[in-house]
Short mmCIF file of C-alpha atoms in Angstrom, two decimals:
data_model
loop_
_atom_site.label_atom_id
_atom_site.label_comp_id
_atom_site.label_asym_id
_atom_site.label_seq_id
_atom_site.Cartn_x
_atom_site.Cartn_y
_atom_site.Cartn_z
CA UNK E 1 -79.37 28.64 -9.60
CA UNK E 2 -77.18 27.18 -6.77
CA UNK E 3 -74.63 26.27 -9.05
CA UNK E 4 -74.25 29.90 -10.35
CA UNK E 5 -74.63 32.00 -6.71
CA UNK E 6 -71.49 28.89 -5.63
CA UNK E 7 -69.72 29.84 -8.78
CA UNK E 8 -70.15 33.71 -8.51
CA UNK E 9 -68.63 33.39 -4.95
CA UNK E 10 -65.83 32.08 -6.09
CA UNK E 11 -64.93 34.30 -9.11
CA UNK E 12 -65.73 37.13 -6.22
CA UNK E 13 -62.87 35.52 -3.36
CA UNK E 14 -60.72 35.14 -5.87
CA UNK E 15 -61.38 38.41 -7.63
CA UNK E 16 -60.81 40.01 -3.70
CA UNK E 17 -57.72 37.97 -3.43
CA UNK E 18 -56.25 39.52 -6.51
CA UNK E 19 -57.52 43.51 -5.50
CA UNK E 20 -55.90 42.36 -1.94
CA UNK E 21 -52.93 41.47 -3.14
CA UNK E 22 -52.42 45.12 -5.26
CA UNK E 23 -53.06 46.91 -2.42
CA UNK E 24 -50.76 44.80 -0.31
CA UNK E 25 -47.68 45.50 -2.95
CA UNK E 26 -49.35 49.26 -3.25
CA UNK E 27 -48.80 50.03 0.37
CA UNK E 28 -44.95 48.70 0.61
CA UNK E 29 -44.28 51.20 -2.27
CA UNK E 30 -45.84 53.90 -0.40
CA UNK E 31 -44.03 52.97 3.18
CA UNK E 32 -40.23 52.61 1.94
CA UNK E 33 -39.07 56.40 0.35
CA UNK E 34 -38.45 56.05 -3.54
CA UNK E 35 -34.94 57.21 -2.93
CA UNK E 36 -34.11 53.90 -1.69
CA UNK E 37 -34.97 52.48 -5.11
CA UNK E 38 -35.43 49.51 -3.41
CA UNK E 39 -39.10 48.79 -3.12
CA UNK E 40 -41.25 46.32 -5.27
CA UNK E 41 -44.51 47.59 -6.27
CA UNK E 42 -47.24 48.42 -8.59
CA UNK E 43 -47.46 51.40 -10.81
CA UNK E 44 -50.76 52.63 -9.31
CA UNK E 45 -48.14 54.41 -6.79
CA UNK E 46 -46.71 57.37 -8.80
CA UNK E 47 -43.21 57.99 -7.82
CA UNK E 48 -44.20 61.62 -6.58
CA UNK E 49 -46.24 59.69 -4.45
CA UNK E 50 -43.68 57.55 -2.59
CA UNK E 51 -41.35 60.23 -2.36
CA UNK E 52 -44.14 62.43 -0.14
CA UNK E 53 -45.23 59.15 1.38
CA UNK E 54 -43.76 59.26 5.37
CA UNK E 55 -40.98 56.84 5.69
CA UNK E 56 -39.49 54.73 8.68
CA UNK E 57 -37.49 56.29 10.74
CA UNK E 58 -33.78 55.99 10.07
CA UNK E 59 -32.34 52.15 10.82
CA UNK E 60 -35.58 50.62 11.69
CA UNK E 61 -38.29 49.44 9.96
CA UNK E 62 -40.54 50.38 13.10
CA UNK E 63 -41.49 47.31 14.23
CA UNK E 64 -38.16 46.25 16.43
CA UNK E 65 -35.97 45.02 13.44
CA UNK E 66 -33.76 46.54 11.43
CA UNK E 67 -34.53 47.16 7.85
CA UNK E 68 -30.82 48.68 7.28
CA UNK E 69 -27.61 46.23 7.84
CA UNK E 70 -24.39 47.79 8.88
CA UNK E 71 -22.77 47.90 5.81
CA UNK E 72 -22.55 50.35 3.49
CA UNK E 73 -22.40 49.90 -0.48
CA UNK E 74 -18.84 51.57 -0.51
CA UNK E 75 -18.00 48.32 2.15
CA UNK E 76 -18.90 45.51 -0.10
CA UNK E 77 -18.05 46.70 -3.75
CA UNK E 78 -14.82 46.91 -5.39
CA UNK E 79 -14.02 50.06 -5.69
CA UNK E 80 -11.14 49.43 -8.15
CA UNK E 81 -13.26 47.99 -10.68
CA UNK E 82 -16.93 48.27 -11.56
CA UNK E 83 -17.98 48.81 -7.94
CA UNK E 84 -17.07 52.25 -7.63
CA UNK E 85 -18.99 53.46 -10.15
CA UNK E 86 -21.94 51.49 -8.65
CA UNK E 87 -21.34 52.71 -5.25
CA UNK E 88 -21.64 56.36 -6.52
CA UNK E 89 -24.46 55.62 -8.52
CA UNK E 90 -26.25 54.40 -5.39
CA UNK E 91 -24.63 57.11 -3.05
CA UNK E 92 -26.33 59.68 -4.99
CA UNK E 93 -29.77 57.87 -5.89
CA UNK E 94 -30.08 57.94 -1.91
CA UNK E 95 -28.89 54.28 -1.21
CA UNK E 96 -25.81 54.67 0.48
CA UNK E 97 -26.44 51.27 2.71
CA UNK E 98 -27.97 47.85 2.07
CA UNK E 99 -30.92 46.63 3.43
CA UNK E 100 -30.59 43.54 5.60
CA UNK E 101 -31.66 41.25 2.76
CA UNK E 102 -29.44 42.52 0.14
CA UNK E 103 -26.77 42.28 2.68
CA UNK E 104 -27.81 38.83 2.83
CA UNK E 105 -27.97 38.24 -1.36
CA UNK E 106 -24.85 39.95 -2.33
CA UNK E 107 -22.45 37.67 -0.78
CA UNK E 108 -23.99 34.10 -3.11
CA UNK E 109 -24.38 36.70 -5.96
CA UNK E 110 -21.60 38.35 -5.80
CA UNK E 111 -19.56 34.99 -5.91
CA UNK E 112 -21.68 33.83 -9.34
CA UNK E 113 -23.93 31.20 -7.26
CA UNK E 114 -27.12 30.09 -8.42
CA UNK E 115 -29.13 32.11 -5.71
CA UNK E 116 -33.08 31.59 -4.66
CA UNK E 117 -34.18 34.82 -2.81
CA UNK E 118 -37.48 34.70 -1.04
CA UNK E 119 -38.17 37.86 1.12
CA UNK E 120 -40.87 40.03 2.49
CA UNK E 121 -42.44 42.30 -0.24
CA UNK E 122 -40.56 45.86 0.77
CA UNK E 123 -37.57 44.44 1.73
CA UNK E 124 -35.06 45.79 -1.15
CA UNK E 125 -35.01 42.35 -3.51
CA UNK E 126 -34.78 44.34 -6.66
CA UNK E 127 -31.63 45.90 -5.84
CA UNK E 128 -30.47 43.05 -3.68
CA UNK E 129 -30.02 40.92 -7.53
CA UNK E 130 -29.53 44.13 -9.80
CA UNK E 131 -26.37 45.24 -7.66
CA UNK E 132 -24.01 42.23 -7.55
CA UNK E 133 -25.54 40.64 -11.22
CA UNK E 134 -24.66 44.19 -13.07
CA UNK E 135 -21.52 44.39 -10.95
CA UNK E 136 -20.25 41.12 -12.30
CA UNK E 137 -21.63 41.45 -15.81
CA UNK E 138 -19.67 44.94 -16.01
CA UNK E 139 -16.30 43.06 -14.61
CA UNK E 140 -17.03 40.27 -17.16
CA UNK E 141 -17.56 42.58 -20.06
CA UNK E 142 -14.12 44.35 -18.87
CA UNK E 143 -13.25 40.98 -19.81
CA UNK E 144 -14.23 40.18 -22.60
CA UNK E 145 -13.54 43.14 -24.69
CA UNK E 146 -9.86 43.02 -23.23
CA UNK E 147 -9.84 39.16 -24.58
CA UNK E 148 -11.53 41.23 -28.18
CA UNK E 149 -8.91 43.37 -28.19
CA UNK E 150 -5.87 41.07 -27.64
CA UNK E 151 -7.45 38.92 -30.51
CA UNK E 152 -8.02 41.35 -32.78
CA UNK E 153 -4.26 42.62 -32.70
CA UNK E 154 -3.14 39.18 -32.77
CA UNK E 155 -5.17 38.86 -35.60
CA UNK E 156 -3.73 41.65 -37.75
CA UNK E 157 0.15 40.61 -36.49
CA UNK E 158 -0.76 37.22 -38.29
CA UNK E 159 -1.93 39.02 -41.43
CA UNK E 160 0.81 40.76 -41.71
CA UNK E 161 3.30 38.17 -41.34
CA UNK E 162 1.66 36.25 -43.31
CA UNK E 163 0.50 38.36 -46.21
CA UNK E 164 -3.03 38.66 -45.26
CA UNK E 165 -3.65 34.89 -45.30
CA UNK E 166 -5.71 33.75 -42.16
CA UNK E 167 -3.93 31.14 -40.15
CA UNK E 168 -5.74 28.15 -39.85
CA UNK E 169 -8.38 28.13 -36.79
CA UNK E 170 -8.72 32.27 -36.67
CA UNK E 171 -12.21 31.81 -37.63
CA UNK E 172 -13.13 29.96 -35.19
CA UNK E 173 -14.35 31.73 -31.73
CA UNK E 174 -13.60 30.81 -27.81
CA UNK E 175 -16.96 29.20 -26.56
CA UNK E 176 -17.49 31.82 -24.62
CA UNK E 177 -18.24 34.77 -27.31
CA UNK E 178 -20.40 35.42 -29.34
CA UNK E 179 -21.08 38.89 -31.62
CA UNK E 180 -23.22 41.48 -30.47
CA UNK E 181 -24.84 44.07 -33.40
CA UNK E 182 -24.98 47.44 -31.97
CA UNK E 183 -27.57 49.38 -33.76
CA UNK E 184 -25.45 52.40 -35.33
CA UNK E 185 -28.78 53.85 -36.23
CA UNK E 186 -32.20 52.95 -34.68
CA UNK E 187 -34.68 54.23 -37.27
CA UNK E 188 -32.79 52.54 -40.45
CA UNK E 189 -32.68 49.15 -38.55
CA UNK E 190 -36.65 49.55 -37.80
CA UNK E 191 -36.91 50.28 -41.52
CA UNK E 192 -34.48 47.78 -42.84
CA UNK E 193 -36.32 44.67 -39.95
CA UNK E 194 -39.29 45.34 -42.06
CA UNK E 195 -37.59 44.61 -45.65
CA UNK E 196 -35.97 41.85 -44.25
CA UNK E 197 -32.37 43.19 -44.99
CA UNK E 198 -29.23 41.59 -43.07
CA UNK E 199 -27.82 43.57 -40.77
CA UNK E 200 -24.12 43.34 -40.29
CA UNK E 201 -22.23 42.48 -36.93
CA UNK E 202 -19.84 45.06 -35.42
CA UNK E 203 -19.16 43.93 -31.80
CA UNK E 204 -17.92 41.10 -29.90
CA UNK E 205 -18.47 39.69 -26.09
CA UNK E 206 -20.97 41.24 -24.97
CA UNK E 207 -22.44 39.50 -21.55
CA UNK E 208 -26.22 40.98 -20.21
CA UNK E 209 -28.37 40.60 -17.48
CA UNK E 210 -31.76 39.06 -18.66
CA UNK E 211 -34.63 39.77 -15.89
CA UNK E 212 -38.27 38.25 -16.59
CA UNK E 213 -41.05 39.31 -15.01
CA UNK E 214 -44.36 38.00 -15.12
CA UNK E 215 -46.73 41.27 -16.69
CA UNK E 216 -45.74 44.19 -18.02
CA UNK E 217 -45.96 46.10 -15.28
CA UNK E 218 -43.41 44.70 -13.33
CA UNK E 219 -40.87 45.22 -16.16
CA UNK E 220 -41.43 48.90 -15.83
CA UNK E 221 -40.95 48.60 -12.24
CA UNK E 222 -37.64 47.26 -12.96
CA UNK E 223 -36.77 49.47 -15.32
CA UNK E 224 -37.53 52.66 -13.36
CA UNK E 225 -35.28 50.99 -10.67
CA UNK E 226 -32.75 50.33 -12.91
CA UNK E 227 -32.96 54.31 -14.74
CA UNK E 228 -33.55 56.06 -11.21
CA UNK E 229 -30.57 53.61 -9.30
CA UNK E 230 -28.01 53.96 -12.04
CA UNK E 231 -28.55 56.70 -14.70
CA UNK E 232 -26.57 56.10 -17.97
CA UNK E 233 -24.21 54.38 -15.93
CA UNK E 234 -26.35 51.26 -17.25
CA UNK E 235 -28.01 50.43 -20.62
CA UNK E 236 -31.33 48.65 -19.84
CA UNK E 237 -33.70 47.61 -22.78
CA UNK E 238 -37.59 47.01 -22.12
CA UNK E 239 -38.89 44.46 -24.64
CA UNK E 240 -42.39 44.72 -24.72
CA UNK E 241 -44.52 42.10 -27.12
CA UNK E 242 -44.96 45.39 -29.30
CA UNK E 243 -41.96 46.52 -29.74
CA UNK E 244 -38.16 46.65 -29.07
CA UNK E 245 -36.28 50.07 -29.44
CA UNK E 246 -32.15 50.74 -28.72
CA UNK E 247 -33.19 54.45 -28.07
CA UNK E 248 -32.36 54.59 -24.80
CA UNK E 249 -29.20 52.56 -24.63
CA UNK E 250 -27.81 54.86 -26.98
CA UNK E 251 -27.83 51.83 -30.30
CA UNK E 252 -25.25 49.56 -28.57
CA UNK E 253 -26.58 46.11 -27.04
CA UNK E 254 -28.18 46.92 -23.34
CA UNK E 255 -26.15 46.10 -19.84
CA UNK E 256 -29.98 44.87 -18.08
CA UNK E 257 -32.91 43.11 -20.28
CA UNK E 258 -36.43 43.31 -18.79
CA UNK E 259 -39.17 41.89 -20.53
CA UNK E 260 -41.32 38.83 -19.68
CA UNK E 261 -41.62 35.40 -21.12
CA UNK E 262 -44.71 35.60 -23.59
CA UNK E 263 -42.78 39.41 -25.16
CA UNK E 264 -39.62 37.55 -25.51
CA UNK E 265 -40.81 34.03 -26.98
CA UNK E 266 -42.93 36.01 -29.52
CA UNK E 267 -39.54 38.12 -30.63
CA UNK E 268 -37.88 34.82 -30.99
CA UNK E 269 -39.94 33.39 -32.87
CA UNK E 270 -41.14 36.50 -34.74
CA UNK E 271 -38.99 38.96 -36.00
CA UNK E 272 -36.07 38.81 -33.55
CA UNK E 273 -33.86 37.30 -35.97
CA UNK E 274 -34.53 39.70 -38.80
CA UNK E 275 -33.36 42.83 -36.12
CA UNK E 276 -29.67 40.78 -35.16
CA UNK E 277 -28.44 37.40 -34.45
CA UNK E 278 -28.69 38.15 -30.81
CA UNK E 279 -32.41 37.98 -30.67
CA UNK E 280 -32.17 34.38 -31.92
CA UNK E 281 -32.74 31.12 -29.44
CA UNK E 282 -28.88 30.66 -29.89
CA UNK E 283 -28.00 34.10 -29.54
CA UNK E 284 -29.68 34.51 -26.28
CA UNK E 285 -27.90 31.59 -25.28
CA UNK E 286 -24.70 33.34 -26.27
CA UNK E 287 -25.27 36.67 -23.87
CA UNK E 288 -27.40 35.78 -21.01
CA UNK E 289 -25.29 35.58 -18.87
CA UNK E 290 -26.77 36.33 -15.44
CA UNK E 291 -30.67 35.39 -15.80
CA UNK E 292 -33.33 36.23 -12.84
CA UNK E 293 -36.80 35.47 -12.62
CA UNK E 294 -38.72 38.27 -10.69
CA UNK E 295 -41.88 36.93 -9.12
CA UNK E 296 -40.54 33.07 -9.45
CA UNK E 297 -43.60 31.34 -7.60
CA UNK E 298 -46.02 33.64 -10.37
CA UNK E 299 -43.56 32.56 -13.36
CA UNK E 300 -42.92 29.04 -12.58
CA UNK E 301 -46.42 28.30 -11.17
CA UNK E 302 -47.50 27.17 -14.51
CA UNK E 303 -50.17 29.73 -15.82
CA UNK E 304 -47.58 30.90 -18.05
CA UNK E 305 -47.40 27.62 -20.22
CA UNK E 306 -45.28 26.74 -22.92
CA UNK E 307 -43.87 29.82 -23.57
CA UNK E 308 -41.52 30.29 -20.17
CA UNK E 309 -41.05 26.36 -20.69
CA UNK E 310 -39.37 27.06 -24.24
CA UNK E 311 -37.14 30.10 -22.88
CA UNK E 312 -36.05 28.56 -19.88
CA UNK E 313 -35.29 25.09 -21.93
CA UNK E 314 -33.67 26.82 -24.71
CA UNK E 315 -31.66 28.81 -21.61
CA UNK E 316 -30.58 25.24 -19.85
CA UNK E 317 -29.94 23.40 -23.39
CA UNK E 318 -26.87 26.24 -23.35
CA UNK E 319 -26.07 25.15 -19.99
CA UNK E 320 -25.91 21.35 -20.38
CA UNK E 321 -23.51 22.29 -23.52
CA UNK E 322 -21.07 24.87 -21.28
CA UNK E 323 -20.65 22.34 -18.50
CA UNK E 324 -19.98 19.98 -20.74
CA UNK E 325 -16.92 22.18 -22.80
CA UNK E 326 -15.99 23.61 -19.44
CA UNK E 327 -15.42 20.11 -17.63
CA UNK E 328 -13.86 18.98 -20.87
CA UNK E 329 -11.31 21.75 -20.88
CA UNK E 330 -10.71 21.41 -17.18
CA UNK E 331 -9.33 17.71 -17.70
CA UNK E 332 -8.05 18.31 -20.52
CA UNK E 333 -9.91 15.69 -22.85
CA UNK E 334 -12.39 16.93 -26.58
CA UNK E 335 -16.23 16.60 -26.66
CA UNK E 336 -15.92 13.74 -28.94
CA UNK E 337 -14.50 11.10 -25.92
CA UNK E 338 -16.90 13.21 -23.53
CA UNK E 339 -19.99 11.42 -24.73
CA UNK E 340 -18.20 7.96 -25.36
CA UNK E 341 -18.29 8.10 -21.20
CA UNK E 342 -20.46 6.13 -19.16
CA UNK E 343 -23.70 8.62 -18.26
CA UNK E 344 -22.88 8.55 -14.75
CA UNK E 345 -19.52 10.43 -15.71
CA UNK E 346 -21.33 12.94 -17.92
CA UNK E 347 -23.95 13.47 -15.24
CA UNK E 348 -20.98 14.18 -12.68
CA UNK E 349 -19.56 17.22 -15.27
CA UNK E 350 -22.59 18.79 -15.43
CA UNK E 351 -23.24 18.79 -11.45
CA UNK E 352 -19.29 19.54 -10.48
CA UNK E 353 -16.93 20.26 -13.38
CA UNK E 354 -14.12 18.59 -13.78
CA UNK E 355 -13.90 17.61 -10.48
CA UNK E 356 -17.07 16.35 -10.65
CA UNK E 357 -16.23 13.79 -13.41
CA UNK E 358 -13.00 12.63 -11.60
CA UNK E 359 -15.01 12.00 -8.43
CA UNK E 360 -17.74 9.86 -10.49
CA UNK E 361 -14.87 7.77 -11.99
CA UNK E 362 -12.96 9.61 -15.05
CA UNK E 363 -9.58 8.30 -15.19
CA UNK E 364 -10.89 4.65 -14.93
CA UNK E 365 -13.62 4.86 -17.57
CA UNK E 366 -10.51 6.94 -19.83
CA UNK E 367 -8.07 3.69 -19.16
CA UNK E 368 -5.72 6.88 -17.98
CA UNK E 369 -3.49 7.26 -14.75
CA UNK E 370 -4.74 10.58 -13.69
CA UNK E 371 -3.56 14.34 -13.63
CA UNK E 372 -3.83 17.57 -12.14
CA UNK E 373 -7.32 19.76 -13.40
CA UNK E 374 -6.64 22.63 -15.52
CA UNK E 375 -8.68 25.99 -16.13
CA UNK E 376 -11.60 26.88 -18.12
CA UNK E 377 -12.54 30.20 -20.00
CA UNK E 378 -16.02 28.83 -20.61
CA UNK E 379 -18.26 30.92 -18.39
CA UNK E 380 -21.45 29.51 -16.53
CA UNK E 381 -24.86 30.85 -16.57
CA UNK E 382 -25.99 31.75 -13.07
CA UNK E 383 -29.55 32.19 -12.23
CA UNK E 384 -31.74 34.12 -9.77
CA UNK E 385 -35.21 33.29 -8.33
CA UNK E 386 -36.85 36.15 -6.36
CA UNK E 387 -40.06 35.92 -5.25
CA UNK E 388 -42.33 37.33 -2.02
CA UNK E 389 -43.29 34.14 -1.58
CA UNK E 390 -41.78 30.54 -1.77
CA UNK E 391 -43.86 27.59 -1.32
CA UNK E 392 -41.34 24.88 -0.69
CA UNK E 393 -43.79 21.90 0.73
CA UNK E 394 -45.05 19.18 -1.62
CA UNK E 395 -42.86 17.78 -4.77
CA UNK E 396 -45.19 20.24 -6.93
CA UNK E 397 -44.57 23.48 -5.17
CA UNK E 398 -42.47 25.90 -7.23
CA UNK E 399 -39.85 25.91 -4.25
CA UNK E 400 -39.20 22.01 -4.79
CA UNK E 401 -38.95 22.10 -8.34
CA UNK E 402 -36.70 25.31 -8.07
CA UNK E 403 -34.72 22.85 -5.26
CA UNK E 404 -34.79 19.66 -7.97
CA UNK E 405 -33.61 21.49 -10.86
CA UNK E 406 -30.93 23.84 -9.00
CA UNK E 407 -29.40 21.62 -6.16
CA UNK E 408 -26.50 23.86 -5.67
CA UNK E 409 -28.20 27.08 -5.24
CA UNK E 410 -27.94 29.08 -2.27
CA UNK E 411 -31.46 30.15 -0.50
CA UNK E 412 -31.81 33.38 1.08
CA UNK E 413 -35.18 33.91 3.37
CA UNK E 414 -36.08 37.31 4.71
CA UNK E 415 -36.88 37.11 8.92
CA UNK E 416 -40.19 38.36 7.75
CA UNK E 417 -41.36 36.22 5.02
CA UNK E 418 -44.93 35.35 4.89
CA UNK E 419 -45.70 36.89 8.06
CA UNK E 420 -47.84 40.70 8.19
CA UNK E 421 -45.41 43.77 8.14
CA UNK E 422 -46.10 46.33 10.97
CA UNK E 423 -43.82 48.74 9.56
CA UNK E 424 -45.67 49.05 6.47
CA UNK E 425 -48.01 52.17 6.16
CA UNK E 426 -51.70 51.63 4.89
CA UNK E 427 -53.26 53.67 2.28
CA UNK E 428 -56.41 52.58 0.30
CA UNK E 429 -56.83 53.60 -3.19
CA UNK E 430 -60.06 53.31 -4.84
CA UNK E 431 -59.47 51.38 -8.11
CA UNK E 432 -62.89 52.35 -9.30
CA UNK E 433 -66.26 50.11 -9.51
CA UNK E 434 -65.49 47.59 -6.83
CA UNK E 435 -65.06 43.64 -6.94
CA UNK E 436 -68.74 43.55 -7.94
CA UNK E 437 -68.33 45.96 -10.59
CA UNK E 438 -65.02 43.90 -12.16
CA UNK E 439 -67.04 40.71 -12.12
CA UNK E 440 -69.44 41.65 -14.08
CA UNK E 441 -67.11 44.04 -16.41
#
């Protein structure tokens, strides 16, 4: 009888740890005003409900520190490129400044750095990654259809010289492309997934933003961010583990992925390849480009198991394999002599490029007097972690393996991280039955 009254404690603290920490994430979506887009929070707040909920008065969070920086969207992107349309977008969603913390992200981001961002729940960390990683996915897809383009007419110049004959090495693609399909019409492909018929690629380098979250509920949190922030000015898919519709991204290949690990594993390994090559291990190598893991400490904390394991291995297999091309290009040697180097060599291109291998000993291990680096068109992945809480102390804490794995990222703490919020309004809401009712449900 003991042994049941000890155990029914502790399914109750820990049930009243989970209720505590919903209401927690409840009341920072009710404090910040939804035109800010910036909040992270759970769906029991309806967004008529933030946007009656009283906000903090203008440059201050109420509690002596400022939850605004001093500079202004408009400041920081590029209005000559992608980051004007982003700056209207925000402008007229009601976001016309950053908060302090995406002040603090954007810089790292915005320069393609690996970037760990643990801040205060209510701080603006959704934005503070969507911003710069859409940014540079819409420059890089500028990019890459220019690069499309200049192919495709040098391409047809060749066939005509030549009488339609393909020159030797035209089939082969730069490293870093890979063809999209575009969906020219939803409902056939949902028919023709389920006969298994091939469907036919139409479009070239297309880069994405791929943002897991750990439930379902997030990624519509995300999403409503992303529709609300942006409008059509960005594509962004929701891949549920039911289904997976181009509907709202008009049938072309999404800007901004949001789904979580278990939804996209099981399209994978399930029908992903029957709807286009890009929902294949290797084509999600090919256009996640800019990958962020909402609510790190939840995802990497290991209760979601093999599945996030898989992804994320699958996700740094592709990196290992673009170092290694990109180093190779940048001194100028093939990937056959690459791995004929000693390991210490290899291990330096994957940590630091080219320069990297020269520093652990190139030219001496080639027998070759050495030479100036040259440039690479082999993009990098570059990765996000964001969570409202970062355990860092102890080898096993998600912080230190986040550290072990991703040396050269750049960590960005919030002034208020685990510590209480006084600007943040309190309102209960009564989830119905109580902790004693769940426990027994």
């Amino acid at each position: 009888m003991h042994a049941v009254s000890c155990s029914r404690a502790r399914t109750e603290t820990n049930t009243s740890m989970q209720s505590l920490r919903i209401v927690r994430l409840v009341r920072a979506r009710l404090a910040v005003p939804s035109a800010s887009a910036a909040t992270r929070s759970v769906a029991a707040a309806s967004a008529a409900s933030a946007a009656s909920a009283a906000a903090p008065a203008e440059g201050t969070n109420g509690g002596g520190e400022y939850f605004y920086s001093e500079s202004t969207w408009e400041d920081v992107l590029d209005p000559t490129r992608a980051g004007g349309r982003l700056s209207s977008c925000l402008a007229a969603a009601g976001v016309p400044r950053l908060s302090v913390t995406q002040a603090q992200a954007y810089g790292p981001l915005s320069r393609g750095e690996d970037v760990v961002l643990a801040a205060e729940t209510g701080s603006g960390k959704t934005l503070a990654y969507l911003v710069p990683l859409i940014e540079r996915m819409m420059v890089a897809r500028e990019r890459e259809e220019a690069e499309a383009e200049a192919e495709a007419e040098a391409e047809a110049e060749v066939g005509s010289a030549g009488g339609g004959d393909e020159s030797p090495g035209t089939e082969q693609q730069s490293s870093s492309s890979f063809d999209i399909y575009d969906a020219a019409d939803v409902g056939m492909v949902d028919e023709d997934v389920h006969r298994g018929v091939s469907v036919p690629f139409v479009r070239k380098f297309r880069s994405a933003v791929l943002v897991l979250c750990p439930n379902a509920l997030l990624c519509e949190q995300v999403v409503s961010v992303v529709e609300r922030t942006f409008n059509d000015a960005v594509r962004c898919l929701y891949v549920s583990s039911q289904s997976i519709s181009y509907d709202n991204t008009g049938g072309q290949f999404p800007d901004v992925v949001v789904t979580t690990p278990v939804a996209l594993h099981s399209l994978l390994t399930g029908v992903g390849p029957m709807i286009g090559p890009e929902w294949t291990f290797e084509g999600l190598n090919g256009w996640a480009r800019y990958v962020v893991l909402d609510e790190a400490d939840m995802l990497l904390s290991g209760a979601y198991g093999k599945k996030i394991e898989h992804v994320l291995e699958a996700l740094r297999g592709g990196d290992r394999e673009r170092a290694a091309r990109r180093a190779c290009e940048e001194v100028g040697i093939d990937l056959e002599r690459y791995w004929e180097l000693p390991r210490g060599v290899r291990k330096g291109a994957q940590l630091g490029g080219g320069a990297g291998m020269v520093e652990a000993g190139l030219w001496g291990a080639l027998g070759e007097a050495p030479r100036e680096l040259g440039e690479s068109g082999v993009w990098l992945r570059q990765y996000a972690f964001v969570a409202a809480t970062m355990p860092v102390e102890g080898r096993e804490t998600v912080g230190a393996k986040i550290a072990d794995a991703y040396p050269g990222a750049v960590w960005v703490r919030g002034g208020s991280l685990h510590m209480a919020l006084r600007h943040v309004a309190f309102r209960w809401l009564d989830v119905g039955g109580g902790v004693d009712a769940q426990v027994r449900g």
